[in-house]
PDB file of C-alpha atoms in Angstrom:
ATOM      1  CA  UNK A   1       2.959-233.217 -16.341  1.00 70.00           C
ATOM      2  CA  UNK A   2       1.918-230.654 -18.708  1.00 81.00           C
ATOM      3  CA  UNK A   3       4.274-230.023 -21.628  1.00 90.00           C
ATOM      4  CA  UNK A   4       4.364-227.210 -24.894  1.00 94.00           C
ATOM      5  CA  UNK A   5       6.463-228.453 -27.917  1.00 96.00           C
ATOM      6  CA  UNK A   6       7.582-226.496 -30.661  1.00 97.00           C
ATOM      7  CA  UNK A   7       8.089-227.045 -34.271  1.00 94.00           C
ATOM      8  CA  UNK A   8      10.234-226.831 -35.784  1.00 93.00           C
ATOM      9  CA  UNK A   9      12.909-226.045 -33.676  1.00 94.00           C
ATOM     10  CA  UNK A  10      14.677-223.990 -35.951  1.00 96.00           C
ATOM     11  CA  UNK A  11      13.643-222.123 -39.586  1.00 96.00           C
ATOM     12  CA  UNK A  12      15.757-220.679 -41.858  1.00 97.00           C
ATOM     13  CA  UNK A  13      13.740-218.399 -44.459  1.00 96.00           C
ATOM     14  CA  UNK A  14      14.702-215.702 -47.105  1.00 97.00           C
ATOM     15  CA  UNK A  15      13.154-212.683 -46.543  1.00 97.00           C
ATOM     16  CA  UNK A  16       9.408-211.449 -47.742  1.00 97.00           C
ATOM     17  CA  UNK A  17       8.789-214.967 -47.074  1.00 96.00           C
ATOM     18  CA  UNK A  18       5.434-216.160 -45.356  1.00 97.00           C
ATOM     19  CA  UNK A  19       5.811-218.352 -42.341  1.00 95.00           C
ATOM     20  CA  UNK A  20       3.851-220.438 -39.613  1.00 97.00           C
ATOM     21  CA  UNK A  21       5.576-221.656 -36.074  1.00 97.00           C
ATOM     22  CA  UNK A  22       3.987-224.419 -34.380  1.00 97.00           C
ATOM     23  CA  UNK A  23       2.749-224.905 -30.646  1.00 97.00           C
ATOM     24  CA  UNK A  24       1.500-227.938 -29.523  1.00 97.00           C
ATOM     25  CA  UNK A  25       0.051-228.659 -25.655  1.00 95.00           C
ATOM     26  CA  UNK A  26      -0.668-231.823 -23.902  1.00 92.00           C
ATOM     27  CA  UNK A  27      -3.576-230.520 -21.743  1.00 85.00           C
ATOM     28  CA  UNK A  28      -6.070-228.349 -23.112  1.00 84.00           C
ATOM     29  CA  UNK A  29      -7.638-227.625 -19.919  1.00 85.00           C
ATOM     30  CA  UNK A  30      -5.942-223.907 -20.851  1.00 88.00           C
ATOM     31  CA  UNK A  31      -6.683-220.686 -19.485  1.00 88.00           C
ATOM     32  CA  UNK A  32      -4.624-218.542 -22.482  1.00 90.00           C
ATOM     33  CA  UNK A  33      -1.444-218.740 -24.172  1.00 94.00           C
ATOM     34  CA  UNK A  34       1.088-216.630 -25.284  1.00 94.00           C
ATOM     35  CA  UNK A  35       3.247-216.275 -27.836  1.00 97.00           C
ATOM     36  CA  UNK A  36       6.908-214.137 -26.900  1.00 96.00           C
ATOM     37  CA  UNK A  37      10.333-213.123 -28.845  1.00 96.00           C
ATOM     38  CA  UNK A  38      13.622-213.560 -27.110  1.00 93.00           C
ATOM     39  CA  UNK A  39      16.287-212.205 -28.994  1.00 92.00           C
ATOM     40  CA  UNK A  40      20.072-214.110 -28.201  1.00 87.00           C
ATOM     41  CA  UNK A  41      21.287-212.951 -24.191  1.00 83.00           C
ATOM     42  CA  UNK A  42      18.005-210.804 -23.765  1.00 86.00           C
ATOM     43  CA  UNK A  43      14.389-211.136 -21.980  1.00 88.00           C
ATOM     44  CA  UNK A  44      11.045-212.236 -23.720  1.00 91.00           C
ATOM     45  CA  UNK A  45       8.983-209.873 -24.958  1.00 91.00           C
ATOM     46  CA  UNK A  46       5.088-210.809 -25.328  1.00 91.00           C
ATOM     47  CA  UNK A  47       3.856-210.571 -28.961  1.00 95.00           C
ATOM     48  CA  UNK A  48       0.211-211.920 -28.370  1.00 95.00           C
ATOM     49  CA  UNK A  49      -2.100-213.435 -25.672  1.00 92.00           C
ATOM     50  CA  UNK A  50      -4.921-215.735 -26.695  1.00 94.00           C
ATOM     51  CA  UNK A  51      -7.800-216.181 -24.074  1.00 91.00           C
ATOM     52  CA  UNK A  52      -8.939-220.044 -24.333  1.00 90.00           C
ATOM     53  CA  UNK A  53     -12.357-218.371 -25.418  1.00 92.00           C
ATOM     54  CA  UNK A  54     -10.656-216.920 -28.155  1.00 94.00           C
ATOM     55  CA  UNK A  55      -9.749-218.184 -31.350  1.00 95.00           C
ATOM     56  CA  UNK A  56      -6.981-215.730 -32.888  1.00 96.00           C
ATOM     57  CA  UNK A  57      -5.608-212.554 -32.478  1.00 96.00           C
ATOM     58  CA  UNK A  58      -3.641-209.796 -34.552  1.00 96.00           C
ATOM     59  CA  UNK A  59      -0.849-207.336 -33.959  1.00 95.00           C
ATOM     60  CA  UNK A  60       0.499-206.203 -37.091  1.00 96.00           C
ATOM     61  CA  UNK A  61       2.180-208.893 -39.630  1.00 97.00           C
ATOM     62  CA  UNK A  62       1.551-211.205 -36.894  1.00 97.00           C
ATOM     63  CA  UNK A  63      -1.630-213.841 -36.170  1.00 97.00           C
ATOM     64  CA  UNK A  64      -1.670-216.247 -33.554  1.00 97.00           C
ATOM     65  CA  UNK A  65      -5.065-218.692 -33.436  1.00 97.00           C
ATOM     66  CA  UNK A  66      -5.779-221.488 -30.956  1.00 97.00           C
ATOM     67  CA  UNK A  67      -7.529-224.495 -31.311  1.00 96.00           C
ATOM     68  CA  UNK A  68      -8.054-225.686 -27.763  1.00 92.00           C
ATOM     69  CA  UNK A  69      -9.511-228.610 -28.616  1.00 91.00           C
ATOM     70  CA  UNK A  70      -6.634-230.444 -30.258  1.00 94.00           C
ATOM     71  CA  UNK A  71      -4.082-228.545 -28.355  1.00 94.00           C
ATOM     72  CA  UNK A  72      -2.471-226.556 -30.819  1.00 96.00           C
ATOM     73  CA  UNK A  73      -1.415-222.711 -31.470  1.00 97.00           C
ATOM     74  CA  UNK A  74       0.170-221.634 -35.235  1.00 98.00           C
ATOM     75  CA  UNK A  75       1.911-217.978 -34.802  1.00 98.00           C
ATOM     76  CA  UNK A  76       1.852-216.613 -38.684  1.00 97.00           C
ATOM     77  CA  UNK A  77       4.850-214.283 -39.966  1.00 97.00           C
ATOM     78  CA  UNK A  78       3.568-212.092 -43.031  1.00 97.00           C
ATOM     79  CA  UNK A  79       6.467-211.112 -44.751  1.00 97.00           C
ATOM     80  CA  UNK A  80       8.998-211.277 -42.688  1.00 97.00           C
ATOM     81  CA  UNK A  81      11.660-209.271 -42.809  1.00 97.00           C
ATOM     82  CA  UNK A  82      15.782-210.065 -41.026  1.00 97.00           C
ATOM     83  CA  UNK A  83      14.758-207.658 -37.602  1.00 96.00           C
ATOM     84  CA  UNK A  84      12.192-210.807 -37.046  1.00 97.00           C
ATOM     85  CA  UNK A  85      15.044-213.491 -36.651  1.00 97.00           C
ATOM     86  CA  UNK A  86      14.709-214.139 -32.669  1.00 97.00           C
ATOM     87  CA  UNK A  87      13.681-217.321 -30.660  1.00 96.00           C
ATOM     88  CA  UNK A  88       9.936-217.575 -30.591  1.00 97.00           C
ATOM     89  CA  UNK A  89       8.730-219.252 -27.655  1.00 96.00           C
ATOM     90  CA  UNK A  90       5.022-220.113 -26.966  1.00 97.00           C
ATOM     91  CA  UNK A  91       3.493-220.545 -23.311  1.00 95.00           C
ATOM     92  CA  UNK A  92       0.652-222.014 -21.801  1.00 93.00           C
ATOM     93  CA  UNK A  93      -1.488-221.200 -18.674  1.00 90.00           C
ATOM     94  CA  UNK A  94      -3.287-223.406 -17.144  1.00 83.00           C
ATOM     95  CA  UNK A  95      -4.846-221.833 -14.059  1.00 68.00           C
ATOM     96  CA  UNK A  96      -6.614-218.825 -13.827  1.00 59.00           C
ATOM     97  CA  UNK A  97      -5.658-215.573 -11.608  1.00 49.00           C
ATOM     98  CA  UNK A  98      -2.137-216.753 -10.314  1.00 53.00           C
ATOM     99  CA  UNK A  99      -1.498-218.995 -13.101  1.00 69.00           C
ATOM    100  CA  UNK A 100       2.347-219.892 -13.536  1.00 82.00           C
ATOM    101  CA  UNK A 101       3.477-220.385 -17.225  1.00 89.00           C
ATOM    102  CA  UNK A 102       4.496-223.614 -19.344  1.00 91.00           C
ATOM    103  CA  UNK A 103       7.193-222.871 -21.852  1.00 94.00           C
ATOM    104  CA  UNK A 104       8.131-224.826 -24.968  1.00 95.00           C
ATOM    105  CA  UNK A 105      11.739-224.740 -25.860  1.00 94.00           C
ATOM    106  CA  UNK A 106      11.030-222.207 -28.644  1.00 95.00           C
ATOM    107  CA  UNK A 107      11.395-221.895 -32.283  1.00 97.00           C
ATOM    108  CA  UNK A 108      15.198-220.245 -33.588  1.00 96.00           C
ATOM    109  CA  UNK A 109      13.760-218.615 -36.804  1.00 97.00           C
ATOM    110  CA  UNK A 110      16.683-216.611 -38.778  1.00 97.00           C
ATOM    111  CA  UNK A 111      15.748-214.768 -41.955  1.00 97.00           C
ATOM    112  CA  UNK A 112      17.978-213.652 -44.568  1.00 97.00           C
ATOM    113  CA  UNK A 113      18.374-210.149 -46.270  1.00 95.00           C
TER     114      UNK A 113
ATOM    115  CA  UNK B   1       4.493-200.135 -20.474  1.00 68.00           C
ATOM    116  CA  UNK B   2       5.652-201.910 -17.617  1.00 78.00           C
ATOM    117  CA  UNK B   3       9.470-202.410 -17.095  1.00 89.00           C
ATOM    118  CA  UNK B   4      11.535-204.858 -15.182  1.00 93.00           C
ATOM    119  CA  UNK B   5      14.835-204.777 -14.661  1.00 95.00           C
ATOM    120  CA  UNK B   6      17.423-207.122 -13.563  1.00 96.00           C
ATOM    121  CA  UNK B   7      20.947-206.620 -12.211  1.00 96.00           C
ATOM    122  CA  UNK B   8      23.657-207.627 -12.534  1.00 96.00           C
ATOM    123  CA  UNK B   9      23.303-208.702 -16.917  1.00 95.00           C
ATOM    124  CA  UNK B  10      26.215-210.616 -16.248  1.00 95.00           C
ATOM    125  CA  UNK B  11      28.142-212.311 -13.733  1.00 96.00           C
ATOM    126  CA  UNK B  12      30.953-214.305 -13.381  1.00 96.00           C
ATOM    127  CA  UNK B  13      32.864-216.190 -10.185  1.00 95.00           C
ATOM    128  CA  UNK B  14      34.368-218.455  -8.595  1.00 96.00           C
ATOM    129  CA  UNK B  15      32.797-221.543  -7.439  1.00 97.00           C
ATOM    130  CA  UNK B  16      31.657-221.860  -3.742  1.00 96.00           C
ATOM    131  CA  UNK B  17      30.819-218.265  -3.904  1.00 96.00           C
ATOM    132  CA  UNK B  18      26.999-216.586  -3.001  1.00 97.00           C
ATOM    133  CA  UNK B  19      25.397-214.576  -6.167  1.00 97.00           C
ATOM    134  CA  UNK B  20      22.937-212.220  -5.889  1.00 97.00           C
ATOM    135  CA  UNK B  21      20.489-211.249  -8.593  1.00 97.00           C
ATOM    136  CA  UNK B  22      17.916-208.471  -8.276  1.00 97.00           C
ATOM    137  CA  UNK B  23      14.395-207.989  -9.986  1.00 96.00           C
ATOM    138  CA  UNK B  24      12.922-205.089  -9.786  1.00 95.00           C
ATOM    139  CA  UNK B  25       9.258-203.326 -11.357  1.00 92.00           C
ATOM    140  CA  UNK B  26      10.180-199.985 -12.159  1.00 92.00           C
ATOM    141  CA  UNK B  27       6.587-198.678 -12.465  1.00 87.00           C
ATOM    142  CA  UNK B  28       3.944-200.840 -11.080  1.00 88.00           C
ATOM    143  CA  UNK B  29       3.579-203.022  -7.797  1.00 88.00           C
ATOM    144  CA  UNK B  30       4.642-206.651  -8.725  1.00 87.00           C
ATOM    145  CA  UNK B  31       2.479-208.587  -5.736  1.00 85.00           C
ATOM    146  CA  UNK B  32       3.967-211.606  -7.168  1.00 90.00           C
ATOM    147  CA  UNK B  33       7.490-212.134  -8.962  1.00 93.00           C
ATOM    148  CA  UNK B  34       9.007-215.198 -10.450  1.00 94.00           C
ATOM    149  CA  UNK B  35      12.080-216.634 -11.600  1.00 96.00           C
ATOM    150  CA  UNK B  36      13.053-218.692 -14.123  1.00 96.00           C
ATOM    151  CA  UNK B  37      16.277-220.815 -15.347  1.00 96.00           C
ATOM    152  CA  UNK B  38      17.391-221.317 -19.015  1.00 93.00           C
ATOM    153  CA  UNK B  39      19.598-223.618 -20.090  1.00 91.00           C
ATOM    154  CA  UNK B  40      21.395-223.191 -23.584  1.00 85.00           C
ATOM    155  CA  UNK B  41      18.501-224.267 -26.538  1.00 81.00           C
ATOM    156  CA  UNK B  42      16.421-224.694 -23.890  1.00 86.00           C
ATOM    157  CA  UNK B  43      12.552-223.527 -21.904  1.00 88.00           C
ATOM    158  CA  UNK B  44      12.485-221.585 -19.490  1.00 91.00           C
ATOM    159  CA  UNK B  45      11.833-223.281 -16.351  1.00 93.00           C
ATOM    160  CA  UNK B  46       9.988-222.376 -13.636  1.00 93.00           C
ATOM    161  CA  UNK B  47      11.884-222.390 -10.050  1.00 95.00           C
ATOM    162  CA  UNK B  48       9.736-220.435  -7.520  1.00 94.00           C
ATOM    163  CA  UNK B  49       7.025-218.038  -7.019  1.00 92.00           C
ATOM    164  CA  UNK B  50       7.115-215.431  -4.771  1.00 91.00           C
ATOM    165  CA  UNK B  51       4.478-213.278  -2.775  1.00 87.00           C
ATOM    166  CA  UNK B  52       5.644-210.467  -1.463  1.00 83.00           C
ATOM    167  CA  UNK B  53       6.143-210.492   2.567  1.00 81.00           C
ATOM    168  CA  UNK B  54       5.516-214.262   2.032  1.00 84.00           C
ATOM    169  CA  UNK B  55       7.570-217.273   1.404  1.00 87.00           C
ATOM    170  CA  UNK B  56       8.541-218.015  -1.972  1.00 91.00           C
ATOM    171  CA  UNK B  57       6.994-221.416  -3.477  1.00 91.00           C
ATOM    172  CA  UNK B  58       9.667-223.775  -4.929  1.00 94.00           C
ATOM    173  CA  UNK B  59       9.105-226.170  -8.006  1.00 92.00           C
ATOM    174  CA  UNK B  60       9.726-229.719  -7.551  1.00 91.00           C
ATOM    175  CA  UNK B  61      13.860-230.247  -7.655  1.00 92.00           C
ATOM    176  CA  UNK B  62      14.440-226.950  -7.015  1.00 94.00           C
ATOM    177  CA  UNK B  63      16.948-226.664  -3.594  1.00 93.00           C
ATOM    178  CA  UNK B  64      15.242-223.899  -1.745  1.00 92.00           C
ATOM    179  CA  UNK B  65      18.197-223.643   0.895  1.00 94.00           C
ATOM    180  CA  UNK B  66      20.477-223.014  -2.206  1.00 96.00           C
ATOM    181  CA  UNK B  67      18.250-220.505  -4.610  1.00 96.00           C
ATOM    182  CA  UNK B  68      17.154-218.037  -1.330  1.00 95.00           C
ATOM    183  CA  UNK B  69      14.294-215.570  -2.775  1.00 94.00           C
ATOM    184  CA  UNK B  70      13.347-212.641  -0.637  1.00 91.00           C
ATOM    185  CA  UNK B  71      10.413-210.701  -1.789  1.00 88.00           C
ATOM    186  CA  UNK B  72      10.287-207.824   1.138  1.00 81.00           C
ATOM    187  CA  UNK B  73       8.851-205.122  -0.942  1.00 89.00           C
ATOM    188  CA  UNK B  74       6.177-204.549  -3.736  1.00 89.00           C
ATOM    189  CA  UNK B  75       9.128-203.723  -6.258  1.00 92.00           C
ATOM    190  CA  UNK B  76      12.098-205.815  -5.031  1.00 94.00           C
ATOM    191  CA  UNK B  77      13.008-209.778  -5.486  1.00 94.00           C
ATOM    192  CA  UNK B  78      16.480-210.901  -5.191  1.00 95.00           C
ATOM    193  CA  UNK B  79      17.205-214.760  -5.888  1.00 97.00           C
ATOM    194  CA  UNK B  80      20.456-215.501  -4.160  1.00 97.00           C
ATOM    195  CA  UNK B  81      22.372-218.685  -5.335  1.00 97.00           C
ATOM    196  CA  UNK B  82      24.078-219.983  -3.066  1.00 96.00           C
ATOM    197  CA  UNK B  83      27.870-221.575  -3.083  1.00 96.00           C
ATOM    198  CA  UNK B  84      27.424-221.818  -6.674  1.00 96.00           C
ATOM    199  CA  UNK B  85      29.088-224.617  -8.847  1.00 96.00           C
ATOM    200  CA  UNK B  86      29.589-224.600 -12.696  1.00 96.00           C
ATOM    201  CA  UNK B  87      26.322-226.501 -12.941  1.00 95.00           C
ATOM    202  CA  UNK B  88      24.426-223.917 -12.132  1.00 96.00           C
ATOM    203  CA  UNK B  89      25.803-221.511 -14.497  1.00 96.00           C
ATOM    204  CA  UNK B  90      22.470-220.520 -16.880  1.00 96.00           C
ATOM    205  CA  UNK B  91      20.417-217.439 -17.653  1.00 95.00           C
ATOM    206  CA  UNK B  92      18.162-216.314 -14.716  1.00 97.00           C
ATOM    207  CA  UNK B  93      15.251-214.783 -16.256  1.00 96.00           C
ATOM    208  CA  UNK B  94      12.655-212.859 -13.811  1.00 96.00           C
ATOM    209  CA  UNK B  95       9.448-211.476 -14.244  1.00 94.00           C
ATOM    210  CA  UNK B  96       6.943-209.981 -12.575  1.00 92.00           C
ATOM    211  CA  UNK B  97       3.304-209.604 -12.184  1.00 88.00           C
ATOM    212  CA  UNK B  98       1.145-206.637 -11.719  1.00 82.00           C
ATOM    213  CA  UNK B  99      -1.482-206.711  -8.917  1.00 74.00           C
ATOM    214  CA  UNK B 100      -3.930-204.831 -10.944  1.00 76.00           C
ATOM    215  CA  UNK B 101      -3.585-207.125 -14.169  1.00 70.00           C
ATOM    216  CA  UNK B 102      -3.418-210.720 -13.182  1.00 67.00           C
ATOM    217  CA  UNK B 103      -2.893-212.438 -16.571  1.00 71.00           C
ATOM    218  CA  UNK B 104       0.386-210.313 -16.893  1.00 79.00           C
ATOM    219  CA  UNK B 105       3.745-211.075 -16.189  1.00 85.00           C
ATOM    220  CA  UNK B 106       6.785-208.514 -17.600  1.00 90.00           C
ATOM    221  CA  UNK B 107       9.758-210.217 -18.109  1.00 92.00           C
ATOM    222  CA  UNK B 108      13.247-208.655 -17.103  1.00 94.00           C
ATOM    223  CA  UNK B 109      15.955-208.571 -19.447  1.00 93.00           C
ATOM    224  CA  UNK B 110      17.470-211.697 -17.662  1.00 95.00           C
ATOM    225  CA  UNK B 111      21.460-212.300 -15.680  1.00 96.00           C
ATOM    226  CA  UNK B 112      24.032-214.766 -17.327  1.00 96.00           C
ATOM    227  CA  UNK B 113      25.965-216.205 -14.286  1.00 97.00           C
ATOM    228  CA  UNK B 114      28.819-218.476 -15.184  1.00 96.00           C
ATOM    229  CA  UNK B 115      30.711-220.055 -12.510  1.00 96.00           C
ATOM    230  CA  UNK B 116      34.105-221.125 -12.974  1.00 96.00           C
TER     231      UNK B 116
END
């Protein structure tokens, strides 16, 4: 059974602080992964998508990179600011095409005016 | 971008009762839709996938004659839970998948059901 964990499963952080969240995958027969925000009683929004061909991608104060090999993802916060506090969860495909998603239980980051 | 939608946000009633949730892609053709379960502090879970004008394919443990999904049209899933108990009181996330853009999936904004 494939599995994502998350660490740590929560982070408390003043703000301007730098930060890294942690994905880890048991199988890293991947096709890409995903980083997403939920904020508390709401959806998931997508932040980034890494191909498994890929080794990082950008949007903003945000950088996700993969290393397939020892199944791991890092999502990077630069300077975070309070509107970022929101449950991060990172998900894993592992088919192509009609690939169904692997969720870990998500990262409850809170920071701090 | 692409929206989903989800209705009701919030439910609440009485156990041994039938809830219906709805899913819906407001501006693209979702060929496939799926929905999820959250427990508090928890993953989402996977519960079925469904096809539209197919059958909808259930995860292992998941009671397919109590969570009913009808996908009849290209915009339109409903999950139905049926004579709900407390224990299935969670958030019911959908989302949906764009025929066009296969790696996709747009999430809707999700339904809190408690059952008393």
């Amino acid at each position: 059974k494939q599995e994502v964990t998350q660490i740590p499963a929560a982070l408390s952080v003043p703000e301007g602080e730098n930060l890294v969240l942690n994905c880890s995958f048991t199988d890293s027969a991947i096709y890409n992964l995903q980083w997403f925000r939920q904020d508390p009683g709401k959806g998931l929004t997508s932040l980034l998508l890494i191909q498994s061909s890929q080794r990082e991608q950008t949007s903003g104060r945000l950088n996700a990179s993969l290393d397939k090999s020892s199944g791991r993802s890092t999502l990077y916060i630069a300077a975070s600011q309070p509107g970022d506090s929101a449950t991060y969860l990172c998900a894993v495909a592992y088919a192509s095409g009609y690939s169904t998603l692997t969720f870990g239980k998500g990262t409850m980051l809170l920071v701090s005016p | 971008g692409a929206v989903v939608s989800q209705h009701p946000s919030w439910v609440i009633c009485k156990s041994g009762t039938s809830v219906k949730i709805e899913c819906r892609s407001l501006d693209f053709q979702a060929t496939t839709m799926f929905w999820y379960r959250q427990f508090p502090k928890q993953s989402l879970m996977l519960m079925a996938t469904s096809n539209e004008g197919s059958k909808a394919t259930y995860e292992q443990g998941v009671e397919k004659d109590k969570f009913l999904i009808n996908h009849a049209s290209l915009t339109l899933s409903t999950l139905t839970v049926t004579s709900a108990h407390p224990e299935d009181s969670s958030f019911y996330i959908c989302s949906a998948r764009d025929g066009r853009q296969k790696e996709t999936q747009y999430f809707g904004p999700g339904t809190r059901l408690l059952v008393l």
